[in-house]
CSV table of C-alpha atoms in Angstrom, one decimal:
chain,number,residue,atom,x,y,z
A,9,UNK,CA,148.5,30.2,186.6
A,10,UNK,CA,147.9,30.6,190.4
A,11,UNK,CA,150.8,31.4,192.7
A,12,UNK,CA,151.6,28.7,195.2
A,13,UNK,CA,153.9,28.7,198.3
A,14,UNK,CA,156.2,26.2,199.8
A,15,UNK,CA,158.6,25.9,202.7
A,16,UNK,CA,162.3,26.0,202.1
A,17,UNK,CA,165.3,25.6,204.4
A,18,UNK,CA,167.8,28.4,204.7
A,19,UNK,CA,171.2,27.2,205.8
A,20,UNK,CA,173.2,30.3,205.0
A,21,UNK,CA,173.6,31.3,208.7
A,22,UNK,CA,173.3,29.2,211.9
A,23,UNK,CA,170.9,28.1,213.0
A,24,UNK,CA,169.2,26.8,209.9
A,25,UNK,CA,165.7,28.3,209.6
A,26,UNK,CA,162.6,27.8,207.4
A,27,UNK,CA,161.2,30.4,205.1
A,28,UNK,CA,158.5,30.6,202.4
A,29,UNK,CA,158.9,31.0,198.7
A,30,UNK,CA,156.4,31.4,195.9
A,31,UNK,CA,156.2,30.1,192.4
A,32,UNK,CA,156.4,33.8,191.3
A,33,UNK,CA,159.9,34.2,192.8
A,34,UNK,CA,158.9,36.0,196.0
A,35,UNK,CA,160.8,34.7,199.0
A,36,UNK,CA,160.6,35.4,202.7
A,37,UNK,CA,163.6,34.1,204.5
A,38,UNK,CA,164.4,32.8,208.0
A,39,UNK,CA,160.9,32.9,209.6
A,40,UNK,CA,161.3,30.2,212.2
A,41,UNK,CA,163.1,27.0,213.2
A,42,UNK,CA,159.7,25.4,213.5
A,43,UNK,CA,159.0,23.6,210.3
A,44,UNK,CA,155.4,22.8,211.2
A,45,UNK,CA,154.5,26.5,211.9
A,46,UNK,CA,156.0,27.7,208.6
A,47,UNK,CA,154.4,24.8,206.7
A,48,UNK,CA,151.0,25.7,208.1
A,49,UNK,CA,151.5,29.3,207.1
A,50,UNK,CA,152.4,28.3,203.5
A,51,UNK,CA,149.3,26.0,203.5
A,52,UNK,CA,147.0,28.8,204.6
A,53,UNK,CA,148.5,31.1,201.9
A,54,UNK,CA,147.7,28.4,199.3
A,55,UNK,CA,144.2,27.7,200.6
A,56,UNK,CA,143.3,31.3,200.5
A,57,UNK,CA,145.0,32.1,197.2
A,58,UNK,CA,147.2,34.7,198.6
A,59,UNK,CA,148.5,37.2,196.1
A,60,UNK,CA,152.4,37.6,196.2
A,61,UNK,CA,152.0,41.3,196.9
A,62,UNK,CA,150.5,40.5,200.3
A,63,UNK,CA,153.1,37.9,201.4
A,64,UNK,CA,155.2,40.3,203.4
A,65,UNK,CA,152.2,41.6,205.3
A,66,UNK,CA,151.2,38.0,206.2
A,67,UNK,CA,154.8,37.2,207.2
A,68,UNK,CA,154.9,40.3,209.4
A,69,UNK,CA,151.8,39.2,211.2
A,70,UNK,CA,153.2,35.7,211.5
A,71,UNK,CA,156.4,37.0,213.1
A,72,UNK,CA,154.4,39.1,215.7
A,73,UNK,CA,152.9,36.0,217.2
């Protein structure tokens, strides 16, 4: 079964922020308050079949923008 990614909302600390979680249980929290940007990142991860072991590298690059 392929790993897929989705956006989730983290409300544990203000302000609420979006993160990405995978079907394999890997989660990257509080990436941005911009839903669209995080959604597009998750979609690109899905389109390219990103392995969960590379998620943190992709997130690091995303946060540098």
